[in-house]
XYZ file of C-alpha atoms in Angstrom:
360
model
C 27.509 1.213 -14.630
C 24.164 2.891 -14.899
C 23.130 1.589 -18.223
C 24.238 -2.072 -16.911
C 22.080 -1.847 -13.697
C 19.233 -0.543 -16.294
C 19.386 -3.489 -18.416
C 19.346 -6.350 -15.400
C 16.727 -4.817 -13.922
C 14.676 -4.794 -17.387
C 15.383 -8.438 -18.180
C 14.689 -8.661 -14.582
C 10.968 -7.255 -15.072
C 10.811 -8.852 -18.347
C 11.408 -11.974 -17.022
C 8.960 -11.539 -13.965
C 5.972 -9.698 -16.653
C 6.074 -12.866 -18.404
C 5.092 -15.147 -15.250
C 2.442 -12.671 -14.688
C 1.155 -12.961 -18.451
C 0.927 -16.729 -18.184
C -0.979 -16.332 -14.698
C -3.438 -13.960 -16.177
C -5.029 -17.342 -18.285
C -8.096 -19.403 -16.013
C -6.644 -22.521 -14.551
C -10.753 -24.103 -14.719
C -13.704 -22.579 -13.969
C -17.023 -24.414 -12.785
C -20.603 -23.025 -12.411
C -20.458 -21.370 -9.340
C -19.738 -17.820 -9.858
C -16.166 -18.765 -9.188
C -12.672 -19.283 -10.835
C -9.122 -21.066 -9.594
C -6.282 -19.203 -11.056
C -2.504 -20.369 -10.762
C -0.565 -17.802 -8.303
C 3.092 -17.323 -8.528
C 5.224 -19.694 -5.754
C 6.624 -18.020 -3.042
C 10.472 -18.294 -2.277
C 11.043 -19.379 1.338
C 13.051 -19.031 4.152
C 12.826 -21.056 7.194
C 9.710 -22.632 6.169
C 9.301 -26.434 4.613
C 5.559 -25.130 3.205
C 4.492 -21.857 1.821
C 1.041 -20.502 0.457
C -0.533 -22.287 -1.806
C 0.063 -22.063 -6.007
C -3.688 -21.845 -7.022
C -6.385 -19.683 -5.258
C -9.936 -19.559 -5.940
C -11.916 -16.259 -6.893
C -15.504 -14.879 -6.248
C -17.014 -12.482 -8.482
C -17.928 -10.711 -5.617
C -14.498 -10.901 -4.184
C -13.143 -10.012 -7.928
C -15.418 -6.744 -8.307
C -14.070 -5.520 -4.817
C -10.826 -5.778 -5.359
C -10.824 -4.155 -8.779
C -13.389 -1.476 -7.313
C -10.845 -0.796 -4.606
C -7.593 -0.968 -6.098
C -9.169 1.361 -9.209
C -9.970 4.002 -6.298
C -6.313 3.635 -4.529
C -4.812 4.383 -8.160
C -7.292 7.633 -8.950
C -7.147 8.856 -5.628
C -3.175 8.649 -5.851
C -3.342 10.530 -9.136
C -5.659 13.358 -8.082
C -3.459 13.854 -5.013
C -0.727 14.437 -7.355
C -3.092 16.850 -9.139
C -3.764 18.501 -6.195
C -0.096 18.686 -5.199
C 0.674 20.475 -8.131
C -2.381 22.972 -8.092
C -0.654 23.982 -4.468
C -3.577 22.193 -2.423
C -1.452 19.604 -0.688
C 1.908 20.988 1.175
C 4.803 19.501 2.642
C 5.635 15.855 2.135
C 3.427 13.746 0.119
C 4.134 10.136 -0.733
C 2.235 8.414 -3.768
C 1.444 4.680 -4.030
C 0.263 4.112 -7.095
C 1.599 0.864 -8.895
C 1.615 -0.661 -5.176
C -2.201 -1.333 -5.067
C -2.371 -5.276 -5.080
C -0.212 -4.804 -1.548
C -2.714 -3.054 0.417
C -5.698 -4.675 -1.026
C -4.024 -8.158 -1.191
C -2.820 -7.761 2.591
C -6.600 -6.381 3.786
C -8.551 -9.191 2.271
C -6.024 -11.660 4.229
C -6.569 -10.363 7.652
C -9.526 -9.418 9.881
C -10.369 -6.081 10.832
C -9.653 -6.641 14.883
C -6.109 -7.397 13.883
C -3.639 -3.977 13.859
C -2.017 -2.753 11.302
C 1.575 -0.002 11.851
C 2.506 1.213 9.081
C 5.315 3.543 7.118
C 4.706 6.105 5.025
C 3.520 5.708 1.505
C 0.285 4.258 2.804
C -2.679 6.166 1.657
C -4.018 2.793 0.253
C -3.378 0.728 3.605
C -5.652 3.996 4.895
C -8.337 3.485 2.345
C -7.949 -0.206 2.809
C -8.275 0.053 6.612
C -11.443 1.771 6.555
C -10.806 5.512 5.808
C -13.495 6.682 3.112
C -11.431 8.466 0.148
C -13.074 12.187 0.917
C -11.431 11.811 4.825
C -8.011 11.296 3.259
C -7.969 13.904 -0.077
C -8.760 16.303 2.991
C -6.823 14.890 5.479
C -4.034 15.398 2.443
C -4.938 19.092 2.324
C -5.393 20.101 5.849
C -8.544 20.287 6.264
C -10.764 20.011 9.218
C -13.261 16.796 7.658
C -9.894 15.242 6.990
C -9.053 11.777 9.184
C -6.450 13.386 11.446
C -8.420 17.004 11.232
C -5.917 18.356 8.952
C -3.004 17.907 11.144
C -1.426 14.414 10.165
C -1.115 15.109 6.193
C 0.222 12.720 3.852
C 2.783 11.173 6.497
C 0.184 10.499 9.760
C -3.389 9.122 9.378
C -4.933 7.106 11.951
C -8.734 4.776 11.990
C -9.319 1.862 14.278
C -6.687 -0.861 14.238
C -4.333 1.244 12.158
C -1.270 3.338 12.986
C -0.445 4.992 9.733
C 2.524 6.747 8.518
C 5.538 7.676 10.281
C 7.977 10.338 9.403
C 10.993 8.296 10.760
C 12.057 5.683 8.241
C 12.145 2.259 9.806
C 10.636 3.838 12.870
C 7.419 1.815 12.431
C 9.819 -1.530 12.697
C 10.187 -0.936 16.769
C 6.733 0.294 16.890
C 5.434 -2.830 15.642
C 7.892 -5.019 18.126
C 11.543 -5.232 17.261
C 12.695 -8.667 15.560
C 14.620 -10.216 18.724
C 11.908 -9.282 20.831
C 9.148 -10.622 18.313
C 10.783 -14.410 18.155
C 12.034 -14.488 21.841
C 8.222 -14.092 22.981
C 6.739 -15.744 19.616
C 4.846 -12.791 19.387
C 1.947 -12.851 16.488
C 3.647 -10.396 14.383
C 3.480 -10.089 10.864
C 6.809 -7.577 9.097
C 6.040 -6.427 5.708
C 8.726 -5.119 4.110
C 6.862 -3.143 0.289
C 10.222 -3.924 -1.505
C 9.505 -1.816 -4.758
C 12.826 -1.836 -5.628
C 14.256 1.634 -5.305
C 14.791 4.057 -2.074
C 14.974 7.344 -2.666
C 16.982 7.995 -5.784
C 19.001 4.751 -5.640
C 17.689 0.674 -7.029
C 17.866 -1.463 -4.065
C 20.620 -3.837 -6.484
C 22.688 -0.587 -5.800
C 22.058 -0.197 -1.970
C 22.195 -3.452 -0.446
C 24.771 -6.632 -0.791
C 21.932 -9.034 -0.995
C 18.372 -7.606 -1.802
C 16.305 -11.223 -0.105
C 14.948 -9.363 2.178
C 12.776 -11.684 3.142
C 15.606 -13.593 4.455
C 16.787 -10.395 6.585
C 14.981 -11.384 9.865
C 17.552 -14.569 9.575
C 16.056 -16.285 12.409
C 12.413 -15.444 11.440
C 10.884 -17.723 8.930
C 10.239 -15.007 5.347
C 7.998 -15.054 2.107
C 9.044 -13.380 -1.083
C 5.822 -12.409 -2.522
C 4.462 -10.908 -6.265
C 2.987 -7.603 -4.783
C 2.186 -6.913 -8.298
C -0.892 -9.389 -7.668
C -3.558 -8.846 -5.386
C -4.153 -13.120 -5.600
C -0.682 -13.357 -4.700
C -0.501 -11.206 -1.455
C -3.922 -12.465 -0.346
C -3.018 -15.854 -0.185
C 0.764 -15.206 1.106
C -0.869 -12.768 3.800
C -4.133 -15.125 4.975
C -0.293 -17.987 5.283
C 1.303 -15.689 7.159
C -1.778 -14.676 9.506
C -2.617 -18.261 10.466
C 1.016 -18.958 10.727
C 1.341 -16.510 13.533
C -1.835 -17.174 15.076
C -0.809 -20.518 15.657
C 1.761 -19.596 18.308
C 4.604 -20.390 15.995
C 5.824 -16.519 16.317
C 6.495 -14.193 13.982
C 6.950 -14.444 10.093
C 8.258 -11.780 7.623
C 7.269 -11.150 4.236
C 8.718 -9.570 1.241
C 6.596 -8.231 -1.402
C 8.300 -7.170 -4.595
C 6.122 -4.743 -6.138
C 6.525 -1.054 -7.892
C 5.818 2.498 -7.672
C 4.889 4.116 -10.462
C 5.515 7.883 -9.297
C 9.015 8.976 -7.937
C 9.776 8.861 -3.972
C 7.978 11.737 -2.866
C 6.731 14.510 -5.170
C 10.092 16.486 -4.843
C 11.505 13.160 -7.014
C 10.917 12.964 -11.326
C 11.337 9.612 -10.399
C 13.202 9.191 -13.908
C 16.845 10.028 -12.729
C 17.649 6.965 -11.515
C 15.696 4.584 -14.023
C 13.949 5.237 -17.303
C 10.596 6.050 -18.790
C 10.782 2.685 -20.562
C 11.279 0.697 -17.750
C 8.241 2.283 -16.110
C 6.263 1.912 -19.359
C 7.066 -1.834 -19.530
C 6.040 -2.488 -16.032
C 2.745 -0.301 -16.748
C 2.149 -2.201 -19.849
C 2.977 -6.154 -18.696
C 2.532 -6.108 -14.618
C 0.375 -3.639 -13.577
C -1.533 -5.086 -10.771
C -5.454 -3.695 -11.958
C -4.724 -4.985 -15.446
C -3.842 -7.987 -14.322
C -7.116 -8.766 -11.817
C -8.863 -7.112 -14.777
C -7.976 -9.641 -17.204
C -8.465 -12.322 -15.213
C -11.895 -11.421 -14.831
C -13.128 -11.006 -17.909
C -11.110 -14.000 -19.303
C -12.693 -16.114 -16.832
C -16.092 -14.627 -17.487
C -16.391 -13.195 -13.899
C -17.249 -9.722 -14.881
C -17.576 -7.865 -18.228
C -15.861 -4.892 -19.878
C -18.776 -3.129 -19.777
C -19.103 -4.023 -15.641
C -15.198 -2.730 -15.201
C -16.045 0.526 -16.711
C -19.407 1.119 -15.133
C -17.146 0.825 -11.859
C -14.829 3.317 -13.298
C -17.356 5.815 -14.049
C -18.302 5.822 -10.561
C -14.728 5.596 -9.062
C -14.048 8.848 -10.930
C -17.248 10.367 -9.353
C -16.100 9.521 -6.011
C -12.997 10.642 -6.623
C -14.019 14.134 -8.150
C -16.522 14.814 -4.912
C -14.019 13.870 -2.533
C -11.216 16.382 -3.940
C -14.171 19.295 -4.280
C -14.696 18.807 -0.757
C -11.178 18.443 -0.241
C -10.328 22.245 -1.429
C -13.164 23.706 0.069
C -13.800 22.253 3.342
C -12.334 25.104 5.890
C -8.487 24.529 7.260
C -8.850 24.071 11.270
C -9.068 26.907 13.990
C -6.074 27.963 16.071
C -7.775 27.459 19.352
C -7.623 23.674 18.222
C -3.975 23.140 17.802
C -3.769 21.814 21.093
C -7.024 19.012 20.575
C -6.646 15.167 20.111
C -3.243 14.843 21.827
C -4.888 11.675 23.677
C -7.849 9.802 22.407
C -9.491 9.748 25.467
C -8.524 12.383 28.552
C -9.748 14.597 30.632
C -8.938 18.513 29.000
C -5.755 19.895 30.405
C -4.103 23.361 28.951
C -1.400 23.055 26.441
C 1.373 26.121 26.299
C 2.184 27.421 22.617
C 5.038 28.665 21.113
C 5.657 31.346 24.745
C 4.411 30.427 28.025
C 1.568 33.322 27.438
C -0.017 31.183 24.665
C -2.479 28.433 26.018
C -4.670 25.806 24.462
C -6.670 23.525 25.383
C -6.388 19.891 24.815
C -10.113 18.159 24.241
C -9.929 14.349 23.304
């Protein structure tokens, strides 16, 4: 049964790497520092139009979203570095593979709008706002960290964003239950990072029908390549105007992949194989994909990607030096930042004879 599920979910990928191949080649290109590329069509549910099937792209916009999706993957892999030197504790959940979602869905919103996430979601962080050296030391405790060292991997929080949750599908209500979403056409947008396995199980495995985009039933859904950054940008800036509209909510469905296992307890190879990670590494990986794009279509150079490289890893390296050295926060603080704003009240501890102090 295993080896069967295996091999239609390769010919699965297979099938889906070679779309992405063909969308890799420049539709035209004309003398503006631009490029239109063809984007994958969405599959729809309640909806008689969807995003569009060709997208133009900036240099500028092009060297962002490479710069930013190359820092999402290098900060995931020195977190897992760091998590094995015994820097990071606890839970710690690794996104890398997933990077066109976070990027694609930032560039097709505005800043004002809110964003409530699960876990997995140290790009959405960086994404949202969060400079790489506040989450390595968020990720390690630390006091410079976002949350001052007491959120970790699972609970990091900027303006507009409400990240991680512990409780899976606990960010769902948070963000306005379905019912109540349509009944009041609220402007909610439900994202639903389908990278096709839970914990040790394939989704094909798990679930009757895997359209999840279909799952709101009454709310209108997008099935989306979250393996390009094009792709979600265009599907999310849809679904955005959509809901701003007053139509009501929308929910979309982005297929993508993670490249590490569920959490760091998890090989991440029990369940599926090294070659099936391999071939999605070698034919859909999201950064190759924007990065061939770009130099095919004479919007950047080699040399330009790995001058930006260079000073990703630079970035990188500072943030995780500060990351391990910056000192762990002071017991007389436990009880700080329970509200945002508030006037100090005493907090007891683990006996009534323990007090702190709560300071917004």
């Amino acid at each position: 049964m295993k080896k069967m599920l295996t091999a239609l979910i390769s010919r699965v990928l297979r099938r889906v790497a070679q779309k992405s191949a063909r969308r890799v080649l420049v539709a035209s290109r004309n003398s503006s520092n631009d490029a239109t590329f063809e984007i994958e069509k969405c599959d729809l549910h309640l909806l008689e139009e969807g995003p569009p099937v060709t997208t133009v792209l900036t240099r500028a916009e092009g060297l962002k979203y490479y710069r930013m999706m190359l820092t999402v993957r290098r900060m995931e892999l020195k977190a897992d570095q760091l998590y094995k030197q015994k820097f990071i504790r606890g839970f710690c959940h690794l996104c890398d593979g997933q990077e066109a979602c976070c990027v694609g869905l930032e560039a097709g919103i505005n800043p004002s709008d809110h964003l409530i996430t699960s876990y997995r979601a140290h790009g959405m962080c960086y994404t949202r706002g969060l400079s790489v050296q506040s989450i390595l030391t968020e990720l390690t405790g630390r006091r410079g960290g976002c949350a001052k060292g007491k959120g970790g991997s699972m609970h990091m929080y900027t303006k507009n964003f409400y990240g991680g949750n512990g409780i899976v599908g606990a960010q769902g209500p948070l963000a306005e239950a379905f019912n109540m979403a349509a009944l009041w056409k609220l402007p909610c947008v439900f994202i639903c990072e389908n990278n096709l396995y839970a914990m040790g199980t394939s989704a094909e495995r798990a679930a009757a029908s895997t359209d999840y985009y279909k799952r709101g039933n009454f709310i209108p859904g997008l099935k989306v390549d979250g393996m390009d950054v094009l792709c979600v940008r265009e599907a999310t800036k849809f679904a955005a105007d959509y809901c701003r509209s007053g139509k009501g909510p929308i929910l979309m469905e982005l297929q993508t992949y993670r490249y590490h296992g569920h959490s760091m307890s998890d090989p991440g190879v029990s369940y599926r194989t090294r070659e099936e990670i391999q071939e999605v590494r070698s034919k859909r990986d999201p950064i190759v994909i924007l990065q061939d794009r770009m130099v095919n279509s004479k919007l950047a150079t080699v040399e330009e990607l790995k001058e930006i490289g260079t000073e990703v890893k630079k970035e990188i390296d500072d943030a995780a030096q500060f990351a391990t050295s910056d000192p762990e926060p002071r017991l007389e603080e436990l009880g700080h930042h329970i509200y945002s704003s508030d006037s100090s009240f005493e907090v007891r501890g683990a006996n009534p004879w323990i007090k702190f102090k709560s300071v917004s």
